[in-house]
Coordinates of C-alpha atoms in Angstrom, one line a residue:
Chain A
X261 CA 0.0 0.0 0.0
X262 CA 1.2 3.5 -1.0
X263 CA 2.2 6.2 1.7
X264 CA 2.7 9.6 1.8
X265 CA 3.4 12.1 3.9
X266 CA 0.5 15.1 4.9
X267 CA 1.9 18.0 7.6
X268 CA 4.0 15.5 9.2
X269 CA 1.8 12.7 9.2
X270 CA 2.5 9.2 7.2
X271 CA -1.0 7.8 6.1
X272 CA -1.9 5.5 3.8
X273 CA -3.5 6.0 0.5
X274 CA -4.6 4.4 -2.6
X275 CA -3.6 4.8 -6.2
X276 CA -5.9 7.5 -6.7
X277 CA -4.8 9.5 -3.3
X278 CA -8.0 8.7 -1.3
X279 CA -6.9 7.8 2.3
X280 CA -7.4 3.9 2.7
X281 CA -7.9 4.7 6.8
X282 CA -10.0 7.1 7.9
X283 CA -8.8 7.1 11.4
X284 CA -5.5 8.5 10.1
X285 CA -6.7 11.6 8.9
X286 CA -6.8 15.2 11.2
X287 CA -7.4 18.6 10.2
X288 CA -3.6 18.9 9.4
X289 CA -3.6 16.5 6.7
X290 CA -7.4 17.4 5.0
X291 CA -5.6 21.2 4.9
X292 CA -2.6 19.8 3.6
X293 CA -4.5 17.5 0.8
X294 CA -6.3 20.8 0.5
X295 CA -3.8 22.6 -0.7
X296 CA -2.2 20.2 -3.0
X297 CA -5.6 20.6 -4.5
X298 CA -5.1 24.2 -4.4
X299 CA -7.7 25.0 -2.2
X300 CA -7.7 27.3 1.5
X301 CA -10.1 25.5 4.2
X302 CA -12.6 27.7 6.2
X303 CA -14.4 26.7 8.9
X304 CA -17.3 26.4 6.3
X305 CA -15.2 23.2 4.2
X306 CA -14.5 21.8 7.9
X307 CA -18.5 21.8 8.6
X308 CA -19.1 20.0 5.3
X309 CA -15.8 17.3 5.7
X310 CA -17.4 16.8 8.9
X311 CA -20.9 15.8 8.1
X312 CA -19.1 13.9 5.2
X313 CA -17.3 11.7 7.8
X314 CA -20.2 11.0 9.7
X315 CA -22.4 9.9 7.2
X316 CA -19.5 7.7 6.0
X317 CA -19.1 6.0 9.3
X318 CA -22.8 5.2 9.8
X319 CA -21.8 3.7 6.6
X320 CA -24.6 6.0 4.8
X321 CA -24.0 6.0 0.9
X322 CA -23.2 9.7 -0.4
X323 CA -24.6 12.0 -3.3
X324 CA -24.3 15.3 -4.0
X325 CA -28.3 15.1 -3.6
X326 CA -27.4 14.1 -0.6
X327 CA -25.3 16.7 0.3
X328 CA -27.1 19.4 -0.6
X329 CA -30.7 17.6 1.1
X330 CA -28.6 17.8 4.5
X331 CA -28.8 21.2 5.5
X332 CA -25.3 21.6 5.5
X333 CA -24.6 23.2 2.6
X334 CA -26.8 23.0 -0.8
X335 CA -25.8 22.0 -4.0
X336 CA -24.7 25.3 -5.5
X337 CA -22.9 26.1 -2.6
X338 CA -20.7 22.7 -2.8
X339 CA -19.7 23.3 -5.8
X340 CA -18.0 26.7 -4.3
X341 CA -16.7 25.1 -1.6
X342 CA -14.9 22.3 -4.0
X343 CA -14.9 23.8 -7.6
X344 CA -15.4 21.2 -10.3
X345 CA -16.2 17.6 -8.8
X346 CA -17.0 18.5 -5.4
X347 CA -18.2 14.8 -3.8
X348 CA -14.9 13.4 -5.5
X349 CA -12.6 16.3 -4.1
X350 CA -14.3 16.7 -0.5
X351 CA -14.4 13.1 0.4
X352 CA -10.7 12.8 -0.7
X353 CA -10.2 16.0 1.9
X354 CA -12.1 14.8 4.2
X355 CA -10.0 10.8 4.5
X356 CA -13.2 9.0 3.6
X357 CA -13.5 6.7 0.7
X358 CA -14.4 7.7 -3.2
X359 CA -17.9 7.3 -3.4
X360 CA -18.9 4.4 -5.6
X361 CA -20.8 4.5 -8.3
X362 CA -22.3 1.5 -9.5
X363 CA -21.7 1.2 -13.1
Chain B
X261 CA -52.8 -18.1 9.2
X262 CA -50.0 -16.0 8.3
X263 CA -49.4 -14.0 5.0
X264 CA -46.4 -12.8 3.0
X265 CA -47.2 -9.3 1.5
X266 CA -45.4 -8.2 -1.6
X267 CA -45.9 -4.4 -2.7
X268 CA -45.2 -4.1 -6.3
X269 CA -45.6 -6.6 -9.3
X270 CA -43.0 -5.9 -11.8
X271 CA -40.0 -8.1 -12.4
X272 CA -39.1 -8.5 -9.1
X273 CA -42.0 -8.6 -7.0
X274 CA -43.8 -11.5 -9.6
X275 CA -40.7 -13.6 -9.6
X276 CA -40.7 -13.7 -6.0
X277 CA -44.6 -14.2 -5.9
X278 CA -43.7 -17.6 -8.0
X279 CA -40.9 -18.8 -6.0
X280 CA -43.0 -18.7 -2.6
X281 CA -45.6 -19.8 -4.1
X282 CA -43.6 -23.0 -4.1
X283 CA -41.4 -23.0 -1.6
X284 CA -43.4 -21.5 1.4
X285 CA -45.7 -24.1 3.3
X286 CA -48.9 -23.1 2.2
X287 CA -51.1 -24.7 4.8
X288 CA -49.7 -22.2 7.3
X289 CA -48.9 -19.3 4.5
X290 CA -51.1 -17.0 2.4
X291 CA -49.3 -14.7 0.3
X292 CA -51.0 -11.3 -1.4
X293 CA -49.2 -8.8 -4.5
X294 CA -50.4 -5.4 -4.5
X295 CA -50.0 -3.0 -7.0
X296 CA -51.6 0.1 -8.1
X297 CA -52.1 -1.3 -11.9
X298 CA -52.3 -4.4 -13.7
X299 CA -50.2 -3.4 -16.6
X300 CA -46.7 -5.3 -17.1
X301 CA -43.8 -3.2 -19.3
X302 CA -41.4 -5.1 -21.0
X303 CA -39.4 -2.4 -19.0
X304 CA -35.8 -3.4 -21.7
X305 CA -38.2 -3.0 -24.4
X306 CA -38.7 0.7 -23.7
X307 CA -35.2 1.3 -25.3
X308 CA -36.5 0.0 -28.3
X309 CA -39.7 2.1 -29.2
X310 CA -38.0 5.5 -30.1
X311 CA -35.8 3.9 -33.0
X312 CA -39.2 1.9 -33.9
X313 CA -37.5 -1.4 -33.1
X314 CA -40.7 -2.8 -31.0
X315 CA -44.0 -1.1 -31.4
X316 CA -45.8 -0.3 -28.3
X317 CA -47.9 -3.4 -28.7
X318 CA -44.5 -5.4 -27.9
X319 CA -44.1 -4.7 -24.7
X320 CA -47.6 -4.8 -22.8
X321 CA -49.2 -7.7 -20.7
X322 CA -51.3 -8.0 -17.7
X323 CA -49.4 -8.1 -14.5
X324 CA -52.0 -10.7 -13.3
X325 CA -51.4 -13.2 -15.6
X326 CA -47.5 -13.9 -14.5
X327 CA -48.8 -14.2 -10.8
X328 CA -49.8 -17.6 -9.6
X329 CA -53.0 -18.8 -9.3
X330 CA -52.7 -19.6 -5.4
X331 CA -51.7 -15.7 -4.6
X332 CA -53.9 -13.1 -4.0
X333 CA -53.3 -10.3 -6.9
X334 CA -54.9 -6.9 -5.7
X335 CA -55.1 -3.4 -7.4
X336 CA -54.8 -0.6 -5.0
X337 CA -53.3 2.3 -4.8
X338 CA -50.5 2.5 -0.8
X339 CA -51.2 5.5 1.2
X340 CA -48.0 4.5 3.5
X341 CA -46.8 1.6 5.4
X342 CA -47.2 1.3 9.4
X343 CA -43.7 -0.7 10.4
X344 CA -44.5 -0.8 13.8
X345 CA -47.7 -2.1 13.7
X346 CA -47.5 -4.4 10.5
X347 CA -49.5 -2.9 8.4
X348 CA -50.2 -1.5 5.1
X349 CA -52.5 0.8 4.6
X350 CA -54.6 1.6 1.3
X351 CA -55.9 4.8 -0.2
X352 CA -59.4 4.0 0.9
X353 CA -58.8 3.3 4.5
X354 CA -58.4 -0.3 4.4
X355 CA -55.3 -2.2 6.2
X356 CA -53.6 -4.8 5.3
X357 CA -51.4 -6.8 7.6
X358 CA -48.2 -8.9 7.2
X359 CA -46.2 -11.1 9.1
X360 CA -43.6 -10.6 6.4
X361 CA -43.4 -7.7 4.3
X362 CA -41.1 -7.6 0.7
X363 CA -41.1 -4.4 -0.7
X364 CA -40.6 -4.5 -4.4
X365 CA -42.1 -1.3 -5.8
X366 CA -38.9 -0.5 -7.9
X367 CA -37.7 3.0 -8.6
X368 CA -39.7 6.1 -10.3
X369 CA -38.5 8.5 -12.9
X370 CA -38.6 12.2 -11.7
X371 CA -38.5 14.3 -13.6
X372 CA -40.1 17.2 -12.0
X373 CA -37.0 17.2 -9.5
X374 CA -34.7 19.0 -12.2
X375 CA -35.9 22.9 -12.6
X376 CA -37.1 23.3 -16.3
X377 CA -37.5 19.8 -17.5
X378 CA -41.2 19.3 -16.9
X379 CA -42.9 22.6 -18.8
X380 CA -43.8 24.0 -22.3
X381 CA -40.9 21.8 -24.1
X382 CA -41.7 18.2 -22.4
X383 CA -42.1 15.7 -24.7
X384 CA -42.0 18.5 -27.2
X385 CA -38.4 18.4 -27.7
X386 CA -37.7 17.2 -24.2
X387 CA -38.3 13.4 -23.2
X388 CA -37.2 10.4 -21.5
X389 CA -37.4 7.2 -22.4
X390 CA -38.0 5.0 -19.6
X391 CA -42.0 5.5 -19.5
X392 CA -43.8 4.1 -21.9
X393 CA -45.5 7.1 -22.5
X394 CA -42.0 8.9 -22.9
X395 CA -40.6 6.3 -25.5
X396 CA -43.7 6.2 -27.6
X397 CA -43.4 10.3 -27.6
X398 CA -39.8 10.0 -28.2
X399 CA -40.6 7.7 -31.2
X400 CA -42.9 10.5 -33.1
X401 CA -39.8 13.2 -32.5
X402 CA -37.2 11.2 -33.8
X403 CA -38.9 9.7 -37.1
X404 CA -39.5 13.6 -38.1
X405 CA -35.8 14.5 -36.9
X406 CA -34.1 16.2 -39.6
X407 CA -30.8 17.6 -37.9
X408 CA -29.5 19.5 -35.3
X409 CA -28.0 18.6 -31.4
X410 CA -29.1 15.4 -30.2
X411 CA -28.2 15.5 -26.3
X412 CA -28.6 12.6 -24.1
X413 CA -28.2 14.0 -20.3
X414 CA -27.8 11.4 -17.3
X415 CA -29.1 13.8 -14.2
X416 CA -28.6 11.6 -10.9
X417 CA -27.3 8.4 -9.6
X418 CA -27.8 6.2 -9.2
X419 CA -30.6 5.7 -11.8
X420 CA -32.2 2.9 -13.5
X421 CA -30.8 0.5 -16.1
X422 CA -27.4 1.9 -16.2
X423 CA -26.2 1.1 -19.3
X424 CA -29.7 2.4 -21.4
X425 CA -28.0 5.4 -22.3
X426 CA -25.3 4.7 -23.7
X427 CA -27.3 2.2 -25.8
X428 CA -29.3 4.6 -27.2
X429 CA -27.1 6.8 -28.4
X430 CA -25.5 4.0 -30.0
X431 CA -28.8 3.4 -31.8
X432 CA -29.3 6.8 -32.3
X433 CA -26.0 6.7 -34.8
X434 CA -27.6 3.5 -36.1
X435 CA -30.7 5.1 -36.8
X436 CA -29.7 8.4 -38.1
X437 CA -27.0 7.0 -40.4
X438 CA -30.1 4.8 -41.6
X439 CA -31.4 7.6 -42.5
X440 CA -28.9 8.8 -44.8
X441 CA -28.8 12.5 -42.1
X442 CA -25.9 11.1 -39.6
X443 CA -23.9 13.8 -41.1
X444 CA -26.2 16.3 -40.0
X445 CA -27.3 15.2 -36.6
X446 CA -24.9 16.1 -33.6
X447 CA -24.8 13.4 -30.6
X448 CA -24.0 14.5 -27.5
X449 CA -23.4 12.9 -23.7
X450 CA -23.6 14.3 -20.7
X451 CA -22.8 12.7 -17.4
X452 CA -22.1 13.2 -13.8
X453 CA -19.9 10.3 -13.7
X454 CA -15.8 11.3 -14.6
X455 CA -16.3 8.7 -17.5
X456 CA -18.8 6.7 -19.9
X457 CA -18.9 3.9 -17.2
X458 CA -17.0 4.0 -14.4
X459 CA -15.3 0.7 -14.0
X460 CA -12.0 1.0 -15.6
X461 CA -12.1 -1.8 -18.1
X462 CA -15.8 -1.6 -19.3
X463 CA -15.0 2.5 -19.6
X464 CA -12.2 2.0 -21.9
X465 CA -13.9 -0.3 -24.4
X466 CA -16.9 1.4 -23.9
X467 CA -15.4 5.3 -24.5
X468 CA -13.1 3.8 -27.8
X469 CA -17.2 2.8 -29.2
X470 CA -18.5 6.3 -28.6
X471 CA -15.2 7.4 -30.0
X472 CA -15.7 5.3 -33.1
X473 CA -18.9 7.0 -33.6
X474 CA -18.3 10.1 -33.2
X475 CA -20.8 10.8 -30.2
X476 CA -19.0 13.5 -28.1
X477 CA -18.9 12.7 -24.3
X478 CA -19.0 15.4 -21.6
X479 CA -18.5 14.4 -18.3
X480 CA -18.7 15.6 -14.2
X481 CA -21.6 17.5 -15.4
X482 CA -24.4 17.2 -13.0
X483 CA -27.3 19.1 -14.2
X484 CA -28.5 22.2 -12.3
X485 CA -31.6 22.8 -14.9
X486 CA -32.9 23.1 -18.1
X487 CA -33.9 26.6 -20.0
X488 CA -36.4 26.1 -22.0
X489 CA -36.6 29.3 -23.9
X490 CA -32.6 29.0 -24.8
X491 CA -32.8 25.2 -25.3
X492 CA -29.6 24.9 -23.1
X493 CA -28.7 22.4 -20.5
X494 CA -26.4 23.7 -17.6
X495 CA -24.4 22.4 -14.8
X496 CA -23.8 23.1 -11.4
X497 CA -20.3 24.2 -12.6
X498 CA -21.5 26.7 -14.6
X499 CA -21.0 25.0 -18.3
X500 CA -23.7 25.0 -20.5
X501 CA -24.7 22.6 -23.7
X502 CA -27.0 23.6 -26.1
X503 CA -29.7 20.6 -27.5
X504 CA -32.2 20.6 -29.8
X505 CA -33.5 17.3 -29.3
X506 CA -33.1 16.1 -25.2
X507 CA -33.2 13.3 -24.3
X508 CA -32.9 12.5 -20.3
X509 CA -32.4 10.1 -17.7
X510 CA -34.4 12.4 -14.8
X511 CA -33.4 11.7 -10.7
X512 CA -34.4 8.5 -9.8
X513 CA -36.6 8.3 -6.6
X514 CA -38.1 5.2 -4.4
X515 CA -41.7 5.7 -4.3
X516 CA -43.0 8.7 -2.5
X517 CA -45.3 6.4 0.2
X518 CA -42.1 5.0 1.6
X519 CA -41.0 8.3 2.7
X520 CA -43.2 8.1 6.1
X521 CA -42.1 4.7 7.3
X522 CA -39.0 4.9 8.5
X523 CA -37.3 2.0 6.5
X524 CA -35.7 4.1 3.7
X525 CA -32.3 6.6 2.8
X526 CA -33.0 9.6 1.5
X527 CA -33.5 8.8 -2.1
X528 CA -36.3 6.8 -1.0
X529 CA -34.9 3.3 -1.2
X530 CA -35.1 0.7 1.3
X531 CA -32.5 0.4 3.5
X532 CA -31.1 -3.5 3.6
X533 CA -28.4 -5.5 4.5
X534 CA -26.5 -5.9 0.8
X535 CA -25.6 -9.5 1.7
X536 CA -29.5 -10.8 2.8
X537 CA -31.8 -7.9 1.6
X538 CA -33.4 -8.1 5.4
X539 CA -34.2 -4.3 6.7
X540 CA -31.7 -2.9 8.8
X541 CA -34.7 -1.4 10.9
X542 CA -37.0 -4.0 10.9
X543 CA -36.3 -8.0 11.0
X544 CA -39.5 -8.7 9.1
X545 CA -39.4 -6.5 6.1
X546 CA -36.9 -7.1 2.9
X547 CA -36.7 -4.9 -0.3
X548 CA -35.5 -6.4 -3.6
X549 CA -34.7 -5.0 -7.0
X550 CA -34.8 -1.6 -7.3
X551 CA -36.5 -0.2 -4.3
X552 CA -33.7 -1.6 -2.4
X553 CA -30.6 0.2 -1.6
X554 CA -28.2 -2.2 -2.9
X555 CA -24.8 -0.8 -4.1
X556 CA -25.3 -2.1 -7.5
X557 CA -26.9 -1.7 -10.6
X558 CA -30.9 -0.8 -11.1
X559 CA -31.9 -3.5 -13.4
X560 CA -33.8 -6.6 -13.7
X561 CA -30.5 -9.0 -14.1
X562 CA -30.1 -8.1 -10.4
X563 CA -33.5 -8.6 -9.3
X564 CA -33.7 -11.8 -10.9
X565 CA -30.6 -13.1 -9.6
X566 CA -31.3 -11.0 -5.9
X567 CA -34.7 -13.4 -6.0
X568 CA -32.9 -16.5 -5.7
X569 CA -31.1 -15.7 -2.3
X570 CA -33.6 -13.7 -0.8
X571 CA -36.5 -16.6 -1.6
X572 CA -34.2 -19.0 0.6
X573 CA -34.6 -16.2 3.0
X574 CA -37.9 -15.8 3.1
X575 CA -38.3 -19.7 3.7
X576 CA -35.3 -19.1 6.7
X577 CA -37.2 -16.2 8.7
X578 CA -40.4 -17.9 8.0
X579 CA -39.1 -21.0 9.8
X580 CA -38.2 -18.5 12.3
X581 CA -34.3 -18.7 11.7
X582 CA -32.0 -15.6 11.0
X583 CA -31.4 -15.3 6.9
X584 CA -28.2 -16.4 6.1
X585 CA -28.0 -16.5 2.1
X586 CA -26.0 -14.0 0.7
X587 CA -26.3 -12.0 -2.4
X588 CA -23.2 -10.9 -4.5
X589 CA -24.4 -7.9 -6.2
X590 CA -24.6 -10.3 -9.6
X591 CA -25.3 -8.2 -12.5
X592 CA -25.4 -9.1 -16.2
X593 CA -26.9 -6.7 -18.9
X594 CA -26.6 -7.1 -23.2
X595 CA -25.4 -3.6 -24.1
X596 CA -26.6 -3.2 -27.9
X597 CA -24.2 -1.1 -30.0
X598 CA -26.4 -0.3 -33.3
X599 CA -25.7 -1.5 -36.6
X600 CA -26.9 -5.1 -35.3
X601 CA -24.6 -5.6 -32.8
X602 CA -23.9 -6.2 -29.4
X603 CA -22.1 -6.4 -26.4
X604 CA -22.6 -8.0 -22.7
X605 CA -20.9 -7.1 -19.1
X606 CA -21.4 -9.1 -16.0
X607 CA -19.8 -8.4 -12.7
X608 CA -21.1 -8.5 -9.0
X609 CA -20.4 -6.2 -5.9
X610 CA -16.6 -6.7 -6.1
X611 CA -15.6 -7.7 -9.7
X612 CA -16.0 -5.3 -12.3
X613 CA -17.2 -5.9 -15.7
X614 CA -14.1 -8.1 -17.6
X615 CA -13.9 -9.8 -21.0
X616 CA -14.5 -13.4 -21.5
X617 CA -17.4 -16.0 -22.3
X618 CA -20.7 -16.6 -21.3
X619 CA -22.1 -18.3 -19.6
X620 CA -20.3 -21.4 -20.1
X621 CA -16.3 -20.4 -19.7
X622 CA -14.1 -20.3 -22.4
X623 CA -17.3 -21.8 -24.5
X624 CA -19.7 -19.3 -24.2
X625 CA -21.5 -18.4 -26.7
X626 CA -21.8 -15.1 -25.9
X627 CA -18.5 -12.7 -25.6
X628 CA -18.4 -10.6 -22.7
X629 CA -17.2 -6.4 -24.0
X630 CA -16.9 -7.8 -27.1
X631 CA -18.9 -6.5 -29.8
X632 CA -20.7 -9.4 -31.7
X633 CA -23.6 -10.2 -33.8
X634 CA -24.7 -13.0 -31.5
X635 CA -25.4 -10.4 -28.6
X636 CA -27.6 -8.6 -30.1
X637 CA -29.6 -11.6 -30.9
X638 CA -29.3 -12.5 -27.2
X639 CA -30.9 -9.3 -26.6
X640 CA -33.9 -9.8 -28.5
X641 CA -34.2 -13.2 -27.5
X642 CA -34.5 -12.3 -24.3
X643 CA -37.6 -10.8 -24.8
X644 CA -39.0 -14.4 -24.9
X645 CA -37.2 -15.1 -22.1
X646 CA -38.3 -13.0 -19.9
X647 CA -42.0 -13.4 -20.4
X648 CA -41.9 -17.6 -20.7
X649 CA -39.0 -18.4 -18.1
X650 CA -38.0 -15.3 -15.8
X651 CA -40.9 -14.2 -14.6
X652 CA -42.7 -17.3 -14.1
X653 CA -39.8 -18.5 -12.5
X654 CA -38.6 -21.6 -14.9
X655 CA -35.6 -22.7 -15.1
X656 CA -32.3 -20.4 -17.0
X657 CA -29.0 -22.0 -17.9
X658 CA -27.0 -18.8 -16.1
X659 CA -26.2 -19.1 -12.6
X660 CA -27.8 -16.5 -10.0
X661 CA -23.8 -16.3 -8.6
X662 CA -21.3 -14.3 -10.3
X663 CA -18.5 -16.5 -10.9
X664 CA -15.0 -15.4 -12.3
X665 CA -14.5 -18.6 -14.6
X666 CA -14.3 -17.8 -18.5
X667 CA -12.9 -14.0 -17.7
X668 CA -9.5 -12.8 -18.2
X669 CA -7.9 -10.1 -16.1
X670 CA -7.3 -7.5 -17.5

């Protein structure tokens, strides 16, 4: 399994860069994955990374439906948050798994 | 006595009526099918009407003459179901009550969820084609169809029949070329997915077909809303596509009576255990096919092969033991590529679509991503199929387990 090394941190990552554990992921490292993405958290990313992480451990499926249903955030908001693909570039941010499509 | 109550009698609510039927003891068992109509699509068929493959004829029967004679068939329309108390009750007032419940009432196009798809321009120049009533529109825009942007837009996941898009804008280059117009008709595909398909192997031979004819693919676009006076599509991202023809898969929802009863995500679907289909909130209710939440495809290959393991767990819990059958996710779908041709896929929860035979390894006949004249026969064969042996639950030569024999890795 690939490493690689976030503000200090070694964690372990697939071949796309998604974290493979989310118990090895802290703010530190979603800011540093941040950045490499080119991207400044605010307390507003940290508020939707955290309702990702939840969901993901209750083992709850993700859309950006989803997302923007929650009350977190809505849709058009998302996409300021994370420009372009925002489910694919928060959940890598925020350690949890690529969501799977099933196709 | 005690009853078995199965909401919804399409594919895989009627193959699971004719598999208790059998296998539950019915001295001690009734079992009752509600639905709110007794019409039976050909639901694969659908793909069909717009390029005037099938007529509408083709893919109508009555629901109540696949359902067994010793089960209770009833029209009704569900106002909601009561999971605490067993019950479900009917517009009307009446109750019915269950000792087991299986839901099966699939998944509903809608289309009213994306701003600017349902107004002046639907099924003007603006359709889908997984009603009936959408294909058979569909059908009477395209056979006038003289030129212009031809967009096919996927809106959510997950959605129904994943692979029925792609297929028709395959047959859309089939058709068009036909025509003797393919020169002046643009094909274009939108999708929120980064890529045609996204498994890696069944994208790549997948993308090289759209590729080959000329159908330009845009993808990560997830579809804020339509404008109907501009005739644009745009994204969330702000990129826009302009159509004249458009063609959509709209957000795919469970149906709307679930929302109160507590067993479903928030899509609508029925929340299950992917291995045995049993409710994660409540030990006596089990979803199949598409209703369910199961991480894989929407599509009757999954129902049908999901009804063999959850029958055996019917029988279990019935018995009054824990379910222990496991479903793999098994998926198999023809892909039909225009020009008379064909491919197939077939993968489960873990392994993705690879090439190979099927279903007898190495024999075959049918040649998995491979694009072949025998799968598209296999594909309108199985129209026969699935009215004389699926649904009344007869015997099939495939297996309901995924197996990797007869693949190569790729």
């Amino acid at each position: 399994m690939a490493q690689k090394e976030y503000a200090g941190v070694m964690v372990d990552v697939n071949d796309e860069g998604y974290l493979e554990n989310a118990n090895q992921w802290t703010k530190e490292v979603a800011a540093a994955i941040a950045k490499e993405n080119n991207l400044e958290l605010t307390d507003k990313h940290y508020h939707v990374l955290d309702f990702l992480r939840e969901r993901v451990a209750k083992g709850e499926a993700l859309t950006i439906r989803s997302v923007g249903k929650s009350g977190v955030v809505d849709i058009k908001g998302f996409y300021e948050l994370f420009p372009g693909a925002p489910l694919k570039l928060a959940t890598k941010i925020a350690g949890v798994k690529k969501p799977l499509s099933c196709v | 006595m005690k009853k078995v109550v199965i909401l919804g009698a399409g594919t895989a609510g009627t193959i699971m009526a004719n598999k208790l039927a059998k296998m539950l003891d019915r001295k001690e068992w009734e079992i009752e099918v509600l639905d709110r109509n007794n019409i039976h699509y050909y639901q694969p068929g659908f793909l069909f009407i717009p390029f005037g493959i099938y007529s509408p004829k083709d893919v109508v029967k009555k629901k109540d003459a696949f359902i067994p004679r010793n089960v209770k068939f009833t029209v009704a329309d569900i106002l909601s179901i009561d999971a605490e108390e067993n019950v479900v009750n009917l517009v009307g007032g009446e109750a019915i009550r269950y000792d087991i419940l299986i839901v099966a009432t699939g998944t509903v196009p809608t289309p009213s969820e994306t701003p600017g798809l349902v107004g002046e321009r639907w099924y003007k120049n603006i359709f889908d084609f997984y009603t009936f009533e959408g294909a058979v529109a569909l059908h009477d825009y395209l056979k006038d169809f003289r030129g212009g942007k031809l967009v096919m837009t996927i809106t959510e996941l997950p959605y129904k029949c994943p692979i029925a898009p792609l297929e028709f804008v395959f047959l859309a280059d089939a058709f068009f070329a036909k025509k003797g117009i393919r020169d002046k008709v643009e094909i274009i595909y939108t999708t929120p997915m980064s890529g045609a398909f996204t498994k890696p192997v069944a994208t790549k031979m997948l993308s090289s077909v759209l590729e080959e004819k000329n159908i330009t693919v845009v993808t990560d676009f997830y579809v804020e809303g339509v404008d109907e006076e501009k005739n644009i599509i745009r994204s969330y991202d702000g990129r826009e596509v302009e159509f004249d023809g458009l063609v959509v898969v709209p957000v795919n929802l469970g149906e709307e009576f679930l929302a109160s009863s507590g067993l479903v995500d928030d899509m609508n679907y029925v929340q299950v255990d992917k291995g045995t289909m049993q409710s994660v909130h409540k030990p006596n209710v089990f979803a199949i096919g598409d209703a369910a939440n199961l991480p894989t495809s929407k599509a009757g290959s999954v129902a049908h092969f999901a009804a063999d393991v959850l029958a055996e767990n019917i029988v279990e819990y019935a018995n009054g033991k824990a379910p222990s059958h496991q479903f793999d996710g098994h998926a198999n779908c023809f892909i039909e590529t225009g020009h008379g041709k064909g491919t197939l896929i077939d993968f489960d929860y873990t392994n993705e679509p690879l090439p190979g035979m099927y279903p007898l390894p190495g024999i075959g006949p049918m040649k998995l991503l491979g694009v072949t004249r025998l799968n598209h026969w296999g594909k309108l064969a199985f129209k026969l199929i699935y009215w004389e042996f699926l649904l009344k639950n007869r015997r099939l030569p495939v297996s309901s387990k995924f197996s990797l024999a007869g693949k190569k890795k790729v």
